[in-house]
Amino acid sequence: MAMVEPVVICLSRSGEKTAWRVAEVLGAAVHGRMERVDRAHAYFENALDHVRMLFASGTPVVGVCAAGILVRAVAPVLHDKTVEPPVVAVPDDGSTVIPLLGGHRGANRLARQIAEGLGAHAAVTTAGDVAMGVALDEPPRGYRLANGADAKGAMAAMLGGAGVTVSGENIFDVEDTAGGVELLVTDAPADGSETRLVYHPQRYALGLGCARGCDVDEMWALVQKTLADAGIAQGAVACVGSLDLKGDEPAMIETAARLDVPFRVFTAAELEAQADRLANPSDVVFAEVGCHGVSEGAALALGNGELVVEKTKTANATCAVVRADAPIVEMAGRSRGKLSIIGIGPGQHSWRTPEASALVAEAEELVGYGLYIDLLGGLAHGKERSDFPLGGEEDRCRYALEQAAKGKNVALICSGDAGIYAMGALVFELLDRGPDEMGVSDAAHRVEVVSTPGVSALQGAAARAGAPLGHDFCAISLSDLLTPREDIVKRLKAAAEGDFVIAFYNPVSMRRRTLLAEARDILLQHRPADTPVMLASSLGRPEEHVRYRRLDELEVDEVDMLTVVLIGSSHSKLAQLGEGPRMYTPRGYARKIDGDLAG
């Protein structure tokens, strides 16, 4: 998961000065309560909603406010302390800094950094930090704890007076008392336990090469054997690299995933810059891809150190290893690129999935119709954004893919669900075409593409109605911009004959007013005149408007481009409740209920 920068929350003018001091210390943005602060990078109306949204997206939160506000905000969405972001509270006067959540996921470190910058006290309460001044399960950057599950037991033993033995580098700068818990820092594989915590300096870079379509298990077996033969622990590997033409090879992608390290790629020219340092240069490889060595070149470009394992190979894979002088923290090369196709629902953050929010938070650049990006509010602040007008769908998808091809993390923002009458299908259609078929570049074909679901207008309308989709249903777009009108009419007739509940998307436009009326008349040939119809406009927004009509009374002038039209089947009903009617389509349970009554 990409690292997300923290956000400083300010709720009042009394804390504004402290908030900006904290932001300066962290290099972070300030989000301020609307009309309660004079200056902020982004503004919000409701503090609890805004903090909850940021927390759910994986964004570290530093609140210049009462700790209780932050607790109330995140309490409903707490679920897994191993993945939740840090939450830190700072009072308006900046006198103390309190890590509330995520102590061993960066909150304690954040608190100390802020306290040092403010000249304040960090009120760290984590037992290990209080007793020893360190968190043994949070080693310095560039080091990996191999047996994290044992850390709690080891810290408990140390707190109980077991003492510490330091073997190798003293990465925590603790006193060696020749005690019962060993802190072992080593490049080599080693067994750990509650009396031995094993830390690996991540100073090794793995360069990989392979034939197109190389089997994942063949590559993984080569990597495992290469490391084992060299006496290098898998946890000591910092990164995996290769030629950019191999950016979409599953064998390499999966190897990096199994090692839980970044996968970086280089151009042929960048790898050729390492030609003089290669142990096994190849003119054959140069003729094929433009550099004299892929695996050795990538390892050297990544590690900028000593080639400790020259190119080893199987029938389809190659591997080389470089050892750097120090743990590799800043990665050379670039990412293979990532495009996240994100449906944000109707706009309000409470209808947006946490996964969607997290992908937005991680993205470097946001691409989409400007209004949809605006609906992200503070989550979009500080990110590069590229706005496209309505009607520019193909341009925005091409642009997003080509930006990702440069190694960027790009989010394509859609309303509703990105796979339902939105940009998802167009992205994959472009990826399914070659450059000579008006598709996208070869580099764009190699990016990682992720789709995440959103609440569609269909689902939003159904939820507001009650349960109109309780039985078989379909969705039909009435836009004839991309679909011939005769095809739309054919589908209307089939859906009418099939007695489906129907959701109409794009029911009208400024120039297209007759197709909805034609659809109504087709449906009236197959279902009762009093079939319930729901009209839902601006779902999930303050101006939301829901109303019901009979099918024979559906008027085109009552519908606009922001309206979803739900037409019931011949079995759909309106239940008359005290708060108004609710629409539902029975599935057949009534027969069972009636049978039970008869019995």
CSV table of C-alpha atoms in Angstrom, one decimal, residues 242-244 265-272 291 334:
chain,number,residue,atom,x,y,z
A,242,SER,CA,13.5,-5.4,-14.2
A,243,LEU,CA,13.2,-3.9,-17.7
A,244,ASP,CA,10.1,-1.8,-18.2
A,265,VAL,CA,11.2,-0.9,-13.7
A,266,PHE,CA,13.9,0.8,-15.8
A,267,THR,CA,14.2,1.7,-19.5
A,268,ALA,CA,16.7,-0.1,-21.7
A,269,ALA,CA,18.9,3.0,-21.7
A,270,GLU,CA,18.9,3.1,-17.9
A,271,LEU,CA,20.0,-0.5,-17.7
A,272,GLU,CA,22.6,0.0,-20.4
A,291,CYS,CA,20.7,-3.4,-23.1
A,334,ARG,CA,9.8,3.8,-11.3
